[in-house]
XYZ file of C-alpha atoms in Angstrom:
729
model
C -54.901 122.491 -11.509
C -51.658 121.568 -12.388
C -48.952 124.364 -12.707
C -47.346 124.344 -16.117
C -51.492 124.188 -17.226
C -52.010 127.211 -19.978
C -48.983 128.999 -20.271
C -47.602 131.424 -22.395
C -43.852 132.453 -22.300
C -41.590 134.662 -24.058
C -38.209 132.827 -24.847
C -36.142 133.935 -22.903
C -36.170 131.832 -18.987
C -38.627 129.276 -20.521
C -35.895 126.183 -19.817
C -34.431 127.322 -17.191
C -37.647 128.570 -15.329
C -39.739 125.008 -16.367
C -36.375 123.189 -15.513
C -36.346 125.307 -11.596
C -39.928 124.410 -11.552
C -39.119 120.936 -12.097
C -37.675 120.049 -9.685
C -39.692 121.344 -7.288
C -43.293 118.855 -8.196
C -43.136 115.877 -6.456
C -43.748 113.577 -9.584
C -41.981 112.488 -12.435
C -40.900 115.326 -15.143
C -38.580 115.246 -18.441
C -38.244 117.883 -20.260
C -38.404 117.456 -24.506
C -37.053 119.491 -27.230
C -38.961 119.656 -30.581
C -36.672 121.394 -31.875
C -34.059 118.746 -31.365
C -35.511 115.418 -32.633
C -37.864 115.622 -30.113
C -34.666 114.802 -27.709
C -34.666 114.506 -23.443
C -33.096 117.615 -22.397
C -34.045 117.186 -18.819
C -35.386 115.286 -16.539
C -35.523 115.056 -12.338
C -34.939 113.504 -9.640
C -38.343 111.440 -9.867
C -37.987 110.540 -13.444
C -34.694 109.161 -13.085
C -36.299 106.921 -10.096
C -38.832 105.291 -11.446
C -37.223 105.003 -14.486
C -33.875 103.592 -13.148
C -32.067 105.255 -15.876
C -29.616 107.859 -14.068
C -29.081 111.176 -16.710
C -26.496 110.392 -18.271
C -28.788 107.391 -20.239
C -31.865 109.794 -19.830
C -30.106 113.183 -22.012
C -30.247 112.890 -25.351
C -32.227 110.298 -25.719
C -36.537 109.677 -26.265
C -38.884 108.221 -24.552
C -38.951 105.447 -26.825
C -36.126 105.105 -24.509
C -39.636 103.442 -22.171
C -40.073 100.503 -24.509
C -40.542 97.533 -23.977
C -42.032 93.600 -25.474
C -45.298 94.478 -23.857
C -45.193 97.711 -25.064
C -49.026 99.252 -27.423
C -47.394 101.173 -30.065
C -49.978 102.043 -31.442
C -50.698 104.041 -28.423
C -46.725 104.883 -28.238
C -47.365 106.509 -31.939
C -50.326 108.311 -30.833
C -48.531 109.904 -27.794
C -45.335 110.782 -29.900
C -48.053 112.148 -32.821
C -49.484 114.380 -30.021
C -45.784 115.846 -28.997
C -45.533 116.793 -31.997
C -48.768 118.271 -33.038
C -48.132 120.547 -29.637
C -51.237 118.557 -27.951
C -52.144 117.826 -24.520
C -53.326 114.451 -23.376
C -53.866 111.997 -20.533
C -52.943 108.869 -21.059
C -51.743 104.890 -19.531
C -49.045 103.278 -21.483
C -46.975 99.845 -20.742
C -43.237 100.953 -19.573
C -40.370 99.810 -18.768
C -37.114 100.513 -16.071
C -33.598 100.110 -17.051
C -33.857 96.512 -15.254
C -36.717 95.070 -17.712
C -39.631 95.772 -14.725
C -42.151 96.657 -16.332
C -44.960 99.232 -15.196
C -47.719 100.900 -16.183
C -46.414 104.604 -17.073
C -49.835 107.534 -16.097
C -48.379 109.497 -19.013
C -49.916 113.317 -19.548
C -48.029 115.715 -22.406
C -48.168 119.639 -21.409
C -47.149 121.980 -24.541
C -45.446 125.034 -23.916
C -45.174 127.879 -26.002
C -43.314 131.060 -26.684
C -45.323 134.609 -26.953
C -45.565 133.765 -30.632
C -47.571 130.588 -30.744
C -44.254 128.141 -30.836
C -44.511 125.515 -29.624
C -40.306 125.672 -27.248
C -40.758 122.504 -25.132
C -42.482 119.427 -24.225
C -43.114 119.040 -20.660
C -44.444 115.182 -19.756
C -45.521 114.532 -16.370
C -45.119 111.141 -15.076
C -46.580 108.923 -12.784
C -46.190 104.813 -11.838
C -49.984 103.650 -11.960
C -49.313 100.026 -11.085
C -51.521 99.313 -8.406
C -54.109 101.191 -9.349
C -53.878 99.269 -13.009
C -53.587 96.021 -11.204
C -57.030 96.926 -9.090
C -59.042 98.291 -12.262
C -57.628 94.957 -14.034
C -59.310 92.228 -11.317
C -61.799 93.720 -9.984
C -62.978 93.973 -13.760
C -62.657 89.838 -13.850
C -63.957 89.793 -10.602
C -66.733 91.191 -12.760
C -66.514 88.749 -15.524
C -66.528 85.929 -13.261
C -69.787 87.189 -11.832
C -71.575 87.485 -14.725
C -69.703 84.009 -16.452
C -71.058 81.982 -13.396
C -74.587 83.279 -13.458
C -74.700 83.295 -16.907
C -74.281 79.581 -16.453
C -71.135 79.498 -17.846
C -69.190 75.650 -17.074
C -66.820 76.195 -14.034
C -64.404 74.972 -15.745
C -63.766 78.072 -18.537
C -64.243 80.716 -15.923
C -61.444 79.079 -14.360
C -59.462 79.064 -17.622
C -60.253 83.275 -18.074
C -58.742 83.683 -15.533
C -55.396 81.959 -16.358
C -56.769 84.207 -19.531
C -56.840 87.739 -18.199
C -53.734 87.675 -15.972
C -51.848 86.412 -18.924
C -52.620 89.051 -20.390
C -52.635 92.082 -18.280
C -49.285 91.008 -15.676
C -46.772 93.322 -16.303
C -44.558 89.879 -17.693
C -45.353 87.257 -20.349
C -46.352 84.390 -18.636
C -48.131 81.247 -18.631
C -50.629 80.588 -15.968
C -52.120 77.364 -13.970
C -55.225 76.489 -11.422
C -54.716 73.575 -9.948
C -57.170 72.099 -7.159
C -57.368 69.749 -5.144
C -60.438 67.259 -2.713
C -60.620 67.592 1.234
C -57.559 65.118 0.653
C -55.426 66.546 -1.328
C -55.688 65.181 -4.180
C -55.694 66.253 -7.304
C -58.809 66.743 -8.946
C -58.023 68.972 -12.301
C -55.636 71.504 -13.988
C -56.777 75.032 -16.558
C -54.626 76.939 -17.647
C -53.078 76.568 -21.205
C -50.274 73.794 -19.992
C -53.376 72.063 -18.864
C -52.221 68.665 -20.977
C -48.211 68.950 -20.204
C -48.621 69.643 -16.547
C -50.606 66.578 -15.302
C -48.102 64.626 -17.295
C -46.208 65.640 -13.990
C -46.131 63.599 -10.732
C -48.611 64.934 -8.693
C -47.043 64.993 -5.789
C -43.616 66.739 -6.863
C -47.184 69.626 -9.483
C -49.140 70.348 -6.275
C -44.997 71.075 -4.215
C -46.655 68.826 -1.016
C -49.406 70.594 0.224
C -50.813 67.855 1.726
C -48.140 66.091 3.166
C -45.813 69.060 5.578
C -48.347 72.335 4.484
C -45.648 74.496 3.335
C -47.155 76.868 0.970
C -48.356 79.219 3.217
C -47.241 82.295 1.306
C -45.972 82.637 -2.501
C -43.247 79.740 -3.569
C -40.968 83.005 -5.380
C -38.945 80.225 -7.733
C -36.177 82.316 -9.477
C -34.110 79.423 -11.967
C -35.821 76.657 -12.444
C -33.051 74.467 -13.004
C -30.955 75.161 -10.698
C -33.899 74.169 -8.005
C -35.633 70.863 -6.719
C -38.213 70.927 -8.874
C -35.697 70.592 -12.227
C -35.897 67.596 -13.063
C -39.662 67.003 -12.462
C -40.661 70.417 -14.865
C -38.045 69.524 -17.334
C -40.749 68.544 -19.781
C -42.433 71.533 -19.543
C -38.985 73.488 -18.876
C -38.285 72.125 -22.149
C -41.248 73.282 -24.341
C -42.168 76.167 -22.912
C -38.771 77.278 -21.948
C -38.903 78.450 -18.558
C -37.062 80.381 -16.576
C -38.581 81.131 -13.448
C -41.946 79.932 -11.509
C -44.194 81.165 -9.283
C -46.878 79.467 -7.132
C -49.801 80.902 -4.206
C -52.002 79.416 -2.588
C -55.201 78.778 -2.984
C -57.593 79.204 0.485
C -61.316 78.407 1.351
C -63.637 80.336 3.882
C -61.942 78.177 6.670
C -57.680 78.790 5.500
C -57.852 75.193 4.056
C -55.896 75.189 1.155
C -57.822 73.314 -1.258
C -55.361 74.590 -5.259
C -51.938 76.064 -6.275
C -52.182 79.837 -8.691
C -48.565 79.435 -10.276
C -47.950 81.894 -13.576
C -44.245 80.558 -15.726
C -42.273 82.723 -16.304
C -39.246 82.572 -20.121
C -36.641 84.881 -18.310
C -35.374 85.463 -14.259
C -38.211 86.674 -12.775
C -37.651 88.314 -9.001
C -41.407 89.254 -7.947
C -41.301 93.148 -6.667
C -43.591 93.897 -3.889
C -46.673 94.983 -6.028
C -46.506 91.335 -8.125
C -46.783 89.766 -4.803
C -49.910 91.542 -4.255
C -51.220 91.091 -7.203
C -51.010 87.033 -7.047
C -51.931 87.930 -3.306
C -56.087 89.660 -5.303
C -55.701 86.542 -7.414
C -56.084 83.451 -5.759
C -58.877 84.994 -3.408
C -61.475 85.522 -6.915
C -60.300 81.992 -7.572
C -61.632 81.036 -4.311
C -65.183 83.502 -4.290
C -65.739 81.790 -8.220
C -65.240 78.132 -6.504
C -67.601 79.252 -3.518
C -70.478 80.559 -6.068
C -69.424 77.515 -8.571
C -71.085 76.090 -5.280
C -73.478 77.916 -4.537
C -75.321 78.795 -7.496
C -75.250 74.942 -7.479
C -76.837 74.228 -4.834
C -79.747 76.446 -5.450
C -79.756 75.346 -8.867
C -80.158 71.794 -6.922
C -82.426 72.988 -5.174
C -84.146 74.746 -7.880
C -84.276 71.671 -10.533
C -84.351 67.896 -8.691
C -87.099 66.877 -5.750
C -84.742 66.904 -2.258
C -86.593 64.060 -0.825
C -85.917 61.349 -4.161
C -83.060 63.047 -5.982
C -85.245 63.414 -8.501
C -85.305 65.667 -11.334
C -88.902 67.777 -10.318
C -92.105 68.943 -11.611
C -90.477 72.820 -12.525
C -87.452 70.812 -14.741
C -89.580 68.259 -16.173
C -92.027 71.173 -17.145
C -89.011 72.822 -18.741
C -87.523 70.117 -20.723
C -91.684 69.573 -22.475
C -91.052 73.637 -23.936
C -88.167 72.657 -25.025
C -90.079 69.859 -26.871
C -92.409 72.038 -28.083
C -90.767 74.017 -28.913
C -89.426 72.034 -31.499
C -92.950 70.406 -32.497
C -91.320 67.432 -31.386
C -94.619 64.085 -30.253
C -94.163 61.956 -28.374
C -96.012 60.241 -24.786
C -97.179 60.560 -21.844
C -97.110 58.336 -18.352
C -97.947 59.129 -14.639
C -97.175 55.978 -12.585
C -98.075 56.017 -8.521
C -97.506 52.562 -6.720
C -100.553 51.006 -5.652
C -99.170 50.295 -1.995
C -96.930 53.829 -1.787
C -99.087 54.495 1.170
C -98.095 51.063 2.837
C -95.232 51.848 2.519
C -95.265 55.354 3.874
C -96.784 53.752 7.072
C -93.855 50.775 7.551
C -90.846 53.332 6.269
C -91.724 56.650 6.449
C -91.951 58.713 3.497
C -88.212 58.528 3.404
C -89.251 54.391 2.020
C -91.824 56.612 -0.369
C -89.131 58.054 -1.524
C -86.914 55.298 -1.606
C -89.287 53.705 -3.742
C -89.603 56.442 -6.200
C -86.071 57.026 -6.934
C -86.276 52.853 -8.116
C -88.922 52.778 -9.872
C -87.468 56.277 -12.634
C -83.908 54.018 -12.707
C -85.959 50.675 -13.814
C -87.992 53.051 -16.097
C -84.496 54.834 -17.456
C -82.975 51.815 -18.240
C -85.872 49.868 -20.321
C -84.264 50.525 -24.090
C -87.189 52.001 -25.415
C -87.105 55.117 -22.280
C -83.643 55.935 -22.759
C -83.993 58.934 -23.784
C -86.630 60.028 -21.444
C -87.395 62.678 -18.897
C -88.147 61.250 -15.490
C -89.513 63.158 -12.607
C -91.593 63.436 -9.227
C -94.707 64.733 -10.166
C -96.759 65.080 -7.083
C -95.507 63.228 -3.315
C -96.582 59.773 -5.361
C -96.399 59.001 -8.485
C -93.452 60.379 -10.632
C -94.432 60.989 -14.236
C -92.572 59.792 -17.424
C -92.100 62.279 -20.882
C -90.108 59.919 -24.208
C -90.297 61.372 -27.254
C -90.884 59.932 -30.906
C -88.020 60.548 -33.440
C -89.615 61.309 -37.468
C -88.144 58.045 -37.799
C -91.209 56.141 -34.855
C -94.722 55.935 -36.103
C -96.295 53.949 -32.782
C -95.512 55.094 -29.095
C -93.428 52.728 -27.499
C -95.871 50.149 -25.244
C -94.815 50.363 -21.257
C -94.595 47.002 -20.164
C -94.802 46.898 -16.299
C -93.295 43.895 -16.057
C -90.379 45.220 -16.705
C -89.751 46.796 -13.920
C -92.110 44.630 -12.040
C -90.156 41.364 -12.203
C -87.947 41.723 -9.097
C -88.859 43.095 -5.818
C -87.821 46.931 -4.224
C -85.840 47.145 -1.527
C -86.005 48.999 1.206
C -83.949 49.203 4.743
C -82.560 45.766 3.524
C -85.952 44.601 2.927
C -87.822 43.507 -0.283
C -91.387 45.169 -0.938
C -93.335 44.193 -4.374
C -95.262 46.733 -5.992
C -98.327 47.228 -8.070
C -98.311 49.753 -10.459
C -101.071 53.024 -11.279
C -100.598 54.170 -14.597
C -102.535 57.086 -16.401
C -100.986 58.237 -20.511
C -101.689 60.352 -22.757
C -100.234 61.583 -26.103
C -98.587 65.092 -26.741
C -98.004 66.616 -30.269
C -98.239 70.366 -31.877
C -102.034 69.835 -31.627
C -101.843 69.101 -27.977
C -100.228 70.772 -25.275
C -98.238 69.235 -22.861
C -99.898 71.707 -20.206
C -103.524 69.237 -21.505
C -101.620 65.989 -22.247
C -100.232 65.937 -18.385
C -104.243 67.085 -17.452
C -105.343 64.246 -19.823
C -102.578 60.800 -18.255
C -103.591 62.921 -15.107
C -108.118 61.638 -15.545
C -106.356 58.242 -16.579
C -104.497 58.042 -13.721
C -107.809 58.672 -10.974
C -109.512 55.163 -12.871
C -106.507 53.204 -13.278
C -106.394 54.449 -9.134
C -110.562 52.914 -9.160
C -108.738 49.013 -9.903
C -107.477 46.479 -8.847
C -103.987 45.313 -9.436
C -101.123 46.619 -11.716
C -103.457 48.266 -14.841
C -102.190 50.912 -17.537
C -105.454 53.596 -18.278
C -105.105 55.501 -22.357
C -106.959 58.918 -22.173
C -109.692 58.372 -24.252
C -113.395 59.921 -24.698
C -114.755 57.533 -21.923
C -113.141 59.691 -18.910
C -115.127 62.493 -20.075
C -116.191 62.463 -16.119
C -114.455 64.700 -15.044
C -114.410 67.111 -17.507
C -118.467 66.887 -17.512
C -118.150 68.187 -13.951
C -115.778 71.078 -15.377
C -118.441 72.143 -17.861
C -121.192 72.192 -15.115
C -119.484 74.765 -12.911
C -118.563 76.420 -16.247
C -121.936 77.309 -17.506
C -122.780 78.284 -13.309
C -119.861 80.490 -13.055
C -120.904 83.745 -14.916
C -123.846 83.342 -13.233
C -121.809 83.603 -10.360
C -120.266 86.143 -10.682
C -123.127 88.273 -11.440
C -124.884 87.744 -7.765
C -122.116 88.175 -6.345
C -121.697 84.167 -4.201
C -118.076 84.545 -4.348
C -117.328 85.651 -0.777
C -113.637 85.781 1.469
C -112.313 83.271 4.781
C -110.603 84.467 6.198
C -107.942 82.307 8.336
C -105.031 83.827 10.313
C -101.917 84.247 10.008
C -100.226 84.388 13.697
C -97.286 85.097 15.439
C -95.307 81.973 16.780
C -93.955 84.027 19.308
C -96.625 86.440 20.531
C -100.004 84.032 19.957
C -101.111 87.708 18.302
C -102.486 87.321 15.085
C -100.940 89.706 12.854
C -102.856 89.400 9.488
C -105.106 87.344 7.393
C -105.259 85.704 4.310
C -108.531 85.954 2.273
C -109.632 82.699 0.043
C -111.828 82.637 -2.160
C -114.788 80.653 -1.572
C -117.985 80.164 -3.996
C -122.069 78.601 -2.548
C -124.151 78.645 -5.733
C -127.117 78.503 -5.963
C -127.786 76.402 -7.497
C -124.426 73.892 -7.029
C -124.795 74.810 -3.072
C -120.451 74.920 -2.132
C -117.943 74.514 -5.117
C -115.162 73.695 -3.970
C -111.759 75.408 -4.950
C -109.819 72.911 -6.886
C -112.875 72.983 -9.157
C -113.970 76.353 -9.819
C -109.616 77.613 -9.818
C -109.301 75.608 -12.832
C -112.541 76.205 -14.917
C -111.577 80.865 -14.215
C -107.519 80.026 -14.821
C -108.314 78.326 -18.210
C -111.411 80.774 -19.522
C -109.679 83.957 -18.588
C -112.087 85.149 -15.880
C -109.617 84.801 -12.669
C -109.410 87.945 -12.434
C -112.738 88.915 -11.913
C -112.856 86.327 -9.296
C -109.363 88.119 -7.767
C -111.822 91.216 -8.131
C -114.812 89.706 -6.093
C -112.827 88.391 -2.971
C -110.524 91.915 -3.083
C -114.106 94.667 -2.633
C -115.333 92.373 -0.095
C -111.835 92.416 1.783
C -111.562 95.651 1.317
C -115.581 96.615 2.556
C -115.239 94.634 5.370
C -112.005 96.963 6.562
C -114.109 99.530 5.445
C -116.816 98.333 7.827
C -113.959 98.173 11.014
C -112.048 101.195 9.963
C -116.494 103.691 10.308
C -116.953 101.872 13.345
C -112.928 102.795 15.228
C -112.241 99.383 14.816
C -108.483 97.541 14.381
C -108.052 96.792 10.679
C -105.644 94.012 10.186
C -103.599 93.215 6.819
C -105.391 91.285 4.427
C -103.460 88.700 1.295
C -105.221 88.749 -1.210
C -103.799 85.745 -4.344
C -103.610 87.215 -6.844
C -103.791 85.055 -10.376
C -100.751 85.157 -13.028
C -102.299 86.784 -15.505
C -104.537 89.315 -12.801
C -100.429 90.787 -11.942
C -99.580 91.091 -15.819
C -102.276 92.889 -16.807
C -101.460 96.666 -17.833
C -103.838 98.260 -15.770
C -103.415 95.999 -12.499
C -101.552 99.034 -10.109
C -103.214 101.145 -11.204
C -107.222 99.740 -10.908
C -105.401 98.228 -8.164
C -105.049 101.428 -5.657
C -108.264 103.486 -7.503
C -110.181 100.311 -5.774
C -108.835 100.710 -1.984
C -108.394 104.058 -2.235
C -112.666 104.633 -3.548
C -113.111 102.171 0.076
C -110.330 105.223 1.892
C -108.462 102.201 2.862
C -104.867 102.564 4.333
C -103.187 100.468 0.927
C -100.199 99.207 3.304
C -103.932 96.541 5.625
C -103.345 94.937 0.974
C -101.082 92.967 0.858
C -100.941 90.486 -2.481
C -100.264 86.838 -2.788
C -98.125 85.706 -5.542
C -98.416 82.557 -6.674
C -95.335 80.371 -7.242
C -96.999 79.220 -10.647
C -96.364 82.971 -11.932
C -93.014 81.620 -12.835
C -92.471 85.150 -13.147
C -91.263 84.174 -17.065
C -90.058 87.728 -17.005
C -87.781 89.364 -14.631
C -87.656 93.243 -15.310
C -91.604 93.178 -15.904
C -92.305 91.098 -12.449
C -90.025 93.526 -9.920
C -92.051 96.650 -11.353
C -94.539 95.801 -10.921
C -93.871 95.275 -7.492
C -91.860 97.175 -7.509
C -94.703 99.808 -7.962
C -96.692 98.537 -5.837
C -93.727 98.613 -2.884
C -94.030 102.194 -3.731
C -97.450 103.045 -3.129
C -98.099 101.074 0.206
C -98.770 97.289 -0.777
C -96.291 95.170 -0.168
C -95.949 91.847 -1.855
C -95.925 87.709 -1.398
C -94.667 84.918 -2.611
C -97.412 82.011 -2.165
C -96.004 78.376 -2.140
C -92.810 78.619 -2.296
C -89.873 75.366 -2.325
C -92.712 74.295 -4.553
C -91.343 75.414 -7.905
C -87.465 76.757 -9.547
C -88.809 80.637 -10.035
C -89.085 81.876 -6.485
C -84.953 80.798 -6.053
C -84.246 82.173 -9.189
C -84.696 85.024 -8.624
C -86.029 85.886 -5.838
C -83.184 87.947 -4.789
C -84.293 90.054 -7.333
C -87.495 90.706 -6.282
C -88.321 92.923 -3.789
C -90.402 90.926 -1.877
C -91.868 91.320 1.511
C -92.818 88.051 2.964
C -91.597 84.383 1.935
C -94.735 81.169 2.392
C -93.411 78.067 2.683
C -95.149 75.257 1.214
C -97.733 73.029 3.025
C -96.056 70.193 1.442
C -92.598 70.830 2.488
C -94.554 71.741 6.428
C -96.049 68.368 5.834
C -92.563 66.664 6.161
C -91.061 69.342 8.509
C -90.093 65.478 10.267
C -87.985 64.172 7.987
C -84.376 65.790 8.758
C -83.891 65.919 4.947
C -85.812 68.638 4.002
C -85.749 70.474 7.670
C -82.560 71.662 6.177
C -84.610 72.989 3.091
C -87.156 75.072 5.288
C -84.526 75.955 7.438
C -82.251 77.290 5.112
C -85.551 78.675 3.544
C -86.278 80.711 6.552
C -82.686 81.493 7.142
C -82.935 83.038 3.643
C -85.552 85.220 4.138
C -84.199 86.427 7.087
C -81.024 87.984 5.280
C -83.363 89.480 2.776
C -84.775 91.521 5.459
C -87.967 88.827 4.018
C -91.222 87.637 6.556
C -91.063 83.693 6.797
C -94.522 82.264 6.800
C -95.177 78.522 7.749
C -98.854 76.903 5.249
C -100.514 74.289 6.513
C -99.689 73.923 10.218
C -101.550 71.170 11.789
C -99.430 70.072 14.511
C -98.354 71.372 17.794
C -95.273 69.644 16.877
C -95.449 71.053 13.793
C -95.651 74.626 15.459
C -92.596 74.371 17.654
C -90.013 72.943 15.397
C -90.879 76.234 12.582
C -90.293 77.785 15.187
C -87.210 76.779 16.586
C -86.173 76.905 13.141
C -87.085 80.734 13.087
C -90.207 81.270 11.092
C -92.182 84.148 12.113
C -95.253 83.390 11.222
C -97.096 80.550 10.937
C -100.628 79.881 9.094
C -103.119 76.552 9.528
C -105.704 74.497 10.808
C -103.093 74.187 14.796
C -104.591 77.923 14.800
C -108.000 78.894 13.166
C -109.132 77.298 10.013
C -110.729 79.619 7.418
C -113.944 81.855 8.420
C -116.376 83.424 7.151
C -116.213 87.572 8.144
C -118.922 87.025 11.154
C -116.650 84.489 12.763
C -114.195 86.363 12.348
C -116.022 89.842 13.737
C -117.054 87.833 16.629
C -113.253 85.924 17.190
C -111.210 90.265 17.358
C -114.026 90.598 19.394
C -113.389 88.585 21.978
C -109.156 89.517 20.952
C -108.230 85.969 21.807
C -104.838 84.794 21.523
C -103.391 81.583 21.321
C -101.571 80.291 24.721
C -98.291 78.350 23.341
C -96.536 75.209 25.146
C -93.219 76.280 25.975
């Protein structure tokens, strides 16, 4: 509690007592006399040191003596009103010293009453809080920068806002600019309200010769531009903005290289105080962090929405745009296009050759006038997909003239390559959604692939063999569930360092009494399309728990088993409650169950997904994100969702020898390590893949190189023999 709180003393001796107390405390104090126009009767030595005024300046004046150009007068009026009404208050105000230096002043008022309750004196206690206020404003600025970048604001808007924020919060009226340079010290761009005028200046002068002399390693302070070496070069903006002084601070990257300049321009002579130098020193790193974070977001977004190998949009990006088309109730046409010679190209030139052919094919299609506004993406490793939207005035679907993209040879490593194209087409509209349209185009492509030469197949009812097969599967599906025909095959997950089996993944299989063995590629889509996939999930889940209970009752070691959970099942409101109830019914520790959530979940509702995963984690059930890298959702939201495991998709592992794909996998492994997640590579089939993934730091492997999926009986035999793989060194 302050010495003056809650005091009420007699009139006699009050003034002397207050003065004596003011001299002894270590903060600025002024005593105001309400009976003499609220003028200042006394100030202590610290008050004079803080404001720069001497006693003759202050005594008899009012607090308005501290006001200046940027002082908030509404706040000042509130201060005066509180003083006159004898109200205690504490506030911050922008005040000025005698020499014109502005500072943030924390002002506190303590009214002093006599024994009759009459206001006798007003005690003002002040403290210079400029440094802490600057820090608060910079923290707020950092928060705004990160929020803006996180929500997708363009970098130029963020940098302009940094300039604007400094202009508003700094203690002197100023104009700000940010100039960025490339690795060769050439100017990239200028940000700030003066950018058009600054851009007209000589670049070398504007950059303060950083490319030649590297002399900007600390703030450059020019108190009088007219007397400086920069006067002539800066004359146009000096005259236009009536500039007098300029301060410039280098912007450095993490390696200490100058990547730009942050500059403040003043309309009055300005010589920085130590506290203002500190402020400038703190601004430049905010710009550096903004640039670094923007680059990281751009890289992640590129990885999330682009196919790394070909440089094309990936299929996830394609789906987003088609969703936009659907929201606008657009209609149009889809083309799935695959070079007939793709596999031969891979055999001759490697996967890089296949990537290059698809890139050149996409470029040629984009140059066809009727396809200028199309969206093109990589669909599979061997095909691209194109969507063209029809305007309201267009009546016919634009034909795809294959000759337009085949008349000239393609080039791989300088060699000519001639192609044939297999093309499947379909339409989308408000009555045919894009998912169905893609499936139809896929069916048409399957038909086209059976024909030699260049061929275009439009989807029609003649291409219903696969649909009939699907219906046949559906007809037996319910019976299969009723007769418990679905069962798990367990595939071991192996520690890459020790060769030991750490856990298993349960893979759903169906042996129908009528159809025989039914491929998961047939029955899983049927189950998903009919909304019955959760029943398959539960059947596999129960049989895994039965196996674990048998081992538990026999006193055998238990292993964690990963259960694949479909999107509809995952988002079911009763999913968590029913799952833990089922586990408890078998008296199995929840730590032996892990739920694998495929990227096809798309995690469209991050908060909802996080809530589910958090609840599972609290109950002891871990989660894994499956097929990582194929889609975009995990990259966008991975840091927000508490997964315990990342499974790298087999398609990435297949292309491990590709240096670019190798770099992507390395990044994913490092990302999982940074987030304290276990990295699991799927589909390992060769010793070379095993050794390279081990070198990259991957922790767990899964694939035919170690074990194929096996029935539970065979798994028991495997575990009974305590087999451990001996890896090559």
